[in-house]
CSV table of C-alpha atoms in Angstrom, one decimal:
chain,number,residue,atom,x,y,z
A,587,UNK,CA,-30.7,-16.0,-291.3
A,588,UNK,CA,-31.8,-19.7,-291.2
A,589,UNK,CA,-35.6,-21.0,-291.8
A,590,UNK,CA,-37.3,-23.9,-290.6
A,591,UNK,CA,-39.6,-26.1,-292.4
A,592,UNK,CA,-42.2,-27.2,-290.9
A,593,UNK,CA,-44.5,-29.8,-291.9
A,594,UNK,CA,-48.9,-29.3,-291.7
A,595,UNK,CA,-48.8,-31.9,-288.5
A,596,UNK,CA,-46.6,-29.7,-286.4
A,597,UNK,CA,-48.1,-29.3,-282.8
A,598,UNK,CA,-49.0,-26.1,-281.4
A,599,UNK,CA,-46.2,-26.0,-279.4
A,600,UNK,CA,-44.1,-24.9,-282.2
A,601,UNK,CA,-42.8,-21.2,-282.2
A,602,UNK,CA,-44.9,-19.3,-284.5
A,603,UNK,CA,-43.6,-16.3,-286.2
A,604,UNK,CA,-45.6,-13.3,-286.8
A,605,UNK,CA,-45.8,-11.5,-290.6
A,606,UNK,CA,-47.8,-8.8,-292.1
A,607,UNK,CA,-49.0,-8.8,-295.8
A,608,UNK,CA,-49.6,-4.8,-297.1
A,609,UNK,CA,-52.0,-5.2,-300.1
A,610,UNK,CA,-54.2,-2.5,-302.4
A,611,UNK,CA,-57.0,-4.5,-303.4
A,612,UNK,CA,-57.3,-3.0,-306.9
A,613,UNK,CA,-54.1,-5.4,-307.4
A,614,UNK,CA,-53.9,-8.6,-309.2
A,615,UNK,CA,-50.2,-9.2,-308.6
A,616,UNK,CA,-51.2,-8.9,-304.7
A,617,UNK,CA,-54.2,-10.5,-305.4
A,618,UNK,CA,-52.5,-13.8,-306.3
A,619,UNK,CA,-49.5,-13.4,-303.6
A,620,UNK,CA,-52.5,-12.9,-300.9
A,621,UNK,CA,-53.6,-16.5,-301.7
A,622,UNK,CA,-50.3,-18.1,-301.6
A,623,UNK,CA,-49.9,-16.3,-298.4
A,624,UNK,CA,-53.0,-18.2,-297.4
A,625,UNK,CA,-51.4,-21.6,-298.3
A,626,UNK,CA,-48.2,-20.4,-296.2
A,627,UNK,CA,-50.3,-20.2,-293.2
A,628,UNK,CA,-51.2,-23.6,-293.5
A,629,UNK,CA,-47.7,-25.1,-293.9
A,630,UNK,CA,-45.9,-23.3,-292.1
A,631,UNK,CA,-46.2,-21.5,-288.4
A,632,UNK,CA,-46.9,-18.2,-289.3
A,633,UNK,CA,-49.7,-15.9,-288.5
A,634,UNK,CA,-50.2,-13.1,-291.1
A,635,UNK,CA,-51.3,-9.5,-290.4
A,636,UNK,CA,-53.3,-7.8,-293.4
A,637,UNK,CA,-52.9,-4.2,-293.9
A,638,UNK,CA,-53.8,-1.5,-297.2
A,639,UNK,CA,-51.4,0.2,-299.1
A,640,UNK,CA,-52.3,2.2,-301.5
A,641,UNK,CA,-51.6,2.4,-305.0
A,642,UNK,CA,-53.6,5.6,-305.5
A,643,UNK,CA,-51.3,7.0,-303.1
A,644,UNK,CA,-47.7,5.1,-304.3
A,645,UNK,CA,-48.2,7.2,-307.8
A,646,UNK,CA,-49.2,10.2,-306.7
A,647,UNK,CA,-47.9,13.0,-309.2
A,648,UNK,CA,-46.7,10.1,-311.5
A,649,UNK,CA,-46.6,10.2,-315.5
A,650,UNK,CA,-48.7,7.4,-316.2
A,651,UNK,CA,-50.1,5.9,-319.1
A,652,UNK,CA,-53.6,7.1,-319.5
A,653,UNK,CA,-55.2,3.8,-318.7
A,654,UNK,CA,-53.4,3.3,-315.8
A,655,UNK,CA,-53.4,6.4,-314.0
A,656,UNK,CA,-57.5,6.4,-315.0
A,657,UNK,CA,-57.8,2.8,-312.8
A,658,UNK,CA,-55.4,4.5,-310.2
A,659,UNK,CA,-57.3,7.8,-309.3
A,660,UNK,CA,-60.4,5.3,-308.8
A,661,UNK,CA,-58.7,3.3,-306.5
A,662,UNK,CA,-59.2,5.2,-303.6
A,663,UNK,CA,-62.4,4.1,-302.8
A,664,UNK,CA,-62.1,0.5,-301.7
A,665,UNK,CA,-59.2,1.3,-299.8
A,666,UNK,CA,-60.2,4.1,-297.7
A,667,UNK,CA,-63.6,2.1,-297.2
A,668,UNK,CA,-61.1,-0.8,-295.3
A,669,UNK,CA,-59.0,1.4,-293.6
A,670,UNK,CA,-62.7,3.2,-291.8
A,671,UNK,CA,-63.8,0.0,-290.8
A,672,UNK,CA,-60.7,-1.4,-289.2
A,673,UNK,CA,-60.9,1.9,-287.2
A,674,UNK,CA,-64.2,1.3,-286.7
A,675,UNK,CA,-64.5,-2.4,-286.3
A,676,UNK,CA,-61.4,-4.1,-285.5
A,677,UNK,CA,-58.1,-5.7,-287.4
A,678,UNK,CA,-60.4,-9.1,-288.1
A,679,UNK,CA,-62.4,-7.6,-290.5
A,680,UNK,CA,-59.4,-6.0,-292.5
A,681,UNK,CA,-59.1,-9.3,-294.4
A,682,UNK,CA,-62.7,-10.5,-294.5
A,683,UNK,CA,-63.5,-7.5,-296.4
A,684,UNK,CA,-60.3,-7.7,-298.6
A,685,UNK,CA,-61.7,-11.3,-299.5
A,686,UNK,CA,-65.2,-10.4,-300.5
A,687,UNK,CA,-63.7,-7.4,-302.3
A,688,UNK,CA,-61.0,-8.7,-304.4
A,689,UNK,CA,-63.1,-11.5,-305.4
A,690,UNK,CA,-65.7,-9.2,-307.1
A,691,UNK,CA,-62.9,-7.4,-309.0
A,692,UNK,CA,-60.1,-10.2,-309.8
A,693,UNK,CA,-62.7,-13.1,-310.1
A,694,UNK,CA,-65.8,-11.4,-310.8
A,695,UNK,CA,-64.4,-9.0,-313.3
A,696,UNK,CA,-66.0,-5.6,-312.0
A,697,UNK,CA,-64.2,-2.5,-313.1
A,698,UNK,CA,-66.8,0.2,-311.5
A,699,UNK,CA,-65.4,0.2,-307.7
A,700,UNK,CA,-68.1,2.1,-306.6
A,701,UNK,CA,-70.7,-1.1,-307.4
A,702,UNK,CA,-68.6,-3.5,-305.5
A,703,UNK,CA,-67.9,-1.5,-301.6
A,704,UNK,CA,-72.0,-2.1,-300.4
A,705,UNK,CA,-71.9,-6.0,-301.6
A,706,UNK,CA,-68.3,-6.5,-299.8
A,707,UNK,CA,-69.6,-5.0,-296.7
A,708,UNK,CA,-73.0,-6.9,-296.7
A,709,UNK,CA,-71.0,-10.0,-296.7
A,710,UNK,CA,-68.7,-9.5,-294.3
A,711,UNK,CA,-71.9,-8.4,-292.1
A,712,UNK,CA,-70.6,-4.5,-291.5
A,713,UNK,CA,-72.6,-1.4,-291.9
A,714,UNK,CA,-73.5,-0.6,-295.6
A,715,UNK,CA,-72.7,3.3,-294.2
A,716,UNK,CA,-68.9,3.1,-294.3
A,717,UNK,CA,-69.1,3.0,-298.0
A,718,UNK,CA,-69.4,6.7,-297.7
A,719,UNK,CA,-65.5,7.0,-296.6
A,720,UNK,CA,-65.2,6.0,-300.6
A,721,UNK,CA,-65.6,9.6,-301.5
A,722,UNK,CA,-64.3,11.5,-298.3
A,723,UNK,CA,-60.5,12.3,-297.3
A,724,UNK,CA,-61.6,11.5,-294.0
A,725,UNK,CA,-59.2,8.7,-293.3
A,726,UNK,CA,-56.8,9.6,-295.4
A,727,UNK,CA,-54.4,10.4,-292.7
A,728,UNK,CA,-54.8,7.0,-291.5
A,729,UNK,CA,-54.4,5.3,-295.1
A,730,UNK,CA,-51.1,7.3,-295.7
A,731,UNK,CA,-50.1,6.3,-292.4
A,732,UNK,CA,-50.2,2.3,-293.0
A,733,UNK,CA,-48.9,2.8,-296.8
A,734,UNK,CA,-45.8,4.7,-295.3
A,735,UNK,CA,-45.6,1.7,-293.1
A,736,UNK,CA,-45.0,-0.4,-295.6
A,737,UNK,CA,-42.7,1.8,-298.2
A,738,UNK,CA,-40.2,2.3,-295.2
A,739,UNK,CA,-39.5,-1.3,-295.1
A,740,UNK,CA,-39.1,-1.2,-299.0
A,741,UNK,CA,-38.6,1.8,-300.4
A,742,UNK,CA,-40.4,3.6,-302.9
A,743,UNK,CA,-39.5,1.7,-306.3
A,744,UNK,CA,-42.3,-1.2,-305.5
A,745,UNK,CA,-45.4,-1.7,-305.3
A,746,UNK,CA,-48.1,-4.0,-303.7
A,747,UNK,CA,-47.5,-6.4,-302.0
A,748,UNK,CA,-45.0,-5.9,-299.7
A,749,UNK,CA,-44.4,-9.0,-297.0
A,750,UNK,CA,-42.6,-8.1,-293.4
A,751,UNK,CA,-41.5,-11.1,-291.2
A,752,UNK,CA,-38.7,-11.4,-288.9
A,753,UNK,CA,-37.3,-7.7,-289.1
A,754,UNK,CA,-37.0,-8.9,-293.2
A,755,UNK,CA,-39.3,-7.0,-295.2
A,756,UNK,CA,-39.9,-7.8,-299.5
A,757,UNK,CA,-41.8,-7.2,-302.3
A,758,UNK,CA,-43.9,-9.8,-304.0
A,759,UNK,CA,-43.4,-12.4,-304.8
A,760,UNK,CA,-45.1,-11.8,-308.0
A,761,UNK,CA,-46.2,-15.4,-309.2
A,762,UNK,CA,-49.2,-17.3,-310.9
A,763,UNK,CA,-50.6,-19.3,-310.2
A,764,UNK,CA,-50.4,-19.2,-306.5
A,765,UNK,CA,-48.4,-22.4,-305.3
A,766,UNK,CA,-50.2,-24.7,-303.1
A,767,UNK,CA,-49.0,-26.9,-299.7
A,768,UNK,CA,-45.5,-27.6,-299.9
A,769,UNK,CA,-45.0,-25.5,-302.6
A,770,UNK,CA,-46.2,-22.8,-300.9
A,771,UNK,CA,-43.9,-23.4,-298.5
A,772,UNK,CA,-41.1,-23.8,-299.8
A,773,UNK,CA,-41.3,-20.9,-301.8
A,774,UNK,CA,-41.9,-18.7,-298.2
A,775,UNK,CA,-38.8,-20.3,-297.1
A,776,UNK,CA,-36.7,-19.3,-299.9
A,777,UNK,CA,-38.5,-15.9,-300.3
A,778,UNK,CA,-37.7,-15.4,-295.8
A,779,UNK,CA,-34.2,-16.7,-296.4
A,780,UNK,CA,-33.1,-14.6,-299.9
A,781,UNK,CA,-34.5,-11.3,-298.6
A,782,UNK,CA,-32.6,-12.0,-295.1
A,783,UNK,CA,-29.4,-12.2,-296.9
A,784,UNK,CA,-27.5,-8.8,-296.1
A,785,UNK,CA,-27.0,-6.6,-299.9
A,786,UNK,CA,-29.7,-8.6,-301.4
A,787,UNK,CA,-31.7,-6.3,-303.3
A,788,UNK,CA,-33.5,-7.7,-306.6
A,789,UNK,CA,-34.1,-10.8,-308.3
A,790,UNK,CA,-36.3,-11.1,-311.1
A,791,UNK,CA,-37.5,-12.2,-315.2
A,792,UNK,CA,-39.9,-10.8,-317.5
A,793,UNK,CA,-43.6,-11.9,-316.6
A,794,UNK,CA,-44.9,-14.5,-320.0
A,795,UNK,CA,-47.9,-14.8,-318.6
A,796,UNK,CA,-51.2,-12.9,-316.7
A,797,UNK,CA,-52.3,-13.7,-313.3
A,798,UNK,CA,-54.3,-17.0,-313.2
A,799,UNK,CA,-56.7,-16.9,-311.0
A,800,UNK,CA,-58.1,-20.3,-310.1
């Protein structure tokens, strides 16, 4: 598999390639990788589809430390509330809200879900109602359907965020802080080209540091 680098001046006439980014936005890992998927999209020809997976779901009937499994069964608030109103309202709102939402909870520090899904929905201008799927299994179906989307690509052993582009799907990358320009895209580059390598499965250190959020 070969990649192209491309530099910010390329002309639209360039061949654009087409990925999509599965996030949970409970996630700071996915959190960080969202934003240097952002960067990506401005040095390189890609246009990104954003879709929910769920952690809530990913560790169902998992032992779990106690803290963990505590922020896990509240997760399924926020992402049931995206998954109703891109049903509802369209794939260009499925990132809006994931905006307005992670930024209460990654930047903003909130830890009480159920105080950030009205404020995230005022913002990105959609009905205050859908904040009722929080507490529903309404659209659960839905929810499992574009989480099992993701694990086929990947398996089961990951988590959020998983990255598809090309027929080559990956997890992560888990990095902080988010590279910026070139950086960004030249890490996409190596990322594309590793995971395109046939029997490559895993590459990886222990984390020294938290997610820097700047």
């Amino acid at each position: 598999m070969t990649t192209t680098t491309v530099s910010p001046e390329s002309t639209a006439t360039d061949s654009r390639t087409t990925a999509e980014f599965w996030f949970d936005p409970l996630c700071p890992w996915a959190w960080m990788t969202s934003r240097w998927m952002m960067e990506v999209e401005k040095v390189r020809p890609v246009d990104v589809t954003w879709s929910v997976m769920s952690l809530s779901v990913l560790n169902e009937g998992r032992d779990l430390p106690e803290d963990y499994r505590a922020m896990i069964d509240r997760g399924w608030g926020p992402v049931r509330v995206i998954i109703a109103a891109r049903r509802d309202h369209g794939e260009e709102v499925v990132k809006p809200l994931y905006d307005a939402m992670g930024t209460r909870i990654h930047l903003g520090g909130e830890r009480d879900y159920t105080k950030i899904l009205e404020p995230a929905l005022e913002e990105v201008g959609l009905p205050l109602e859908l904040a009722r799927y929080a507490d529903t299994d309404e659209v659960d179906d839905l929810l499992r359907a574009s989480h099992q989307r993701a694990i086929d690509l990947v398996g089961d052993e990951v988590g959020t965020p998983v990255v598809s582009v090309n027929g080559v799907a990956f997890f992560g990358p888990v990095v902080t802080p988010a590279p910026k320009g070139e950086a960004a895209g030249r890490l996409w580059d190596g990322c594309v080209l590793v995971a395109g390598t046939p029997g490559f499965y895993e590459l990886k250190r222990s984390r020294d540091q938290g997610p820097i959020f700047d």
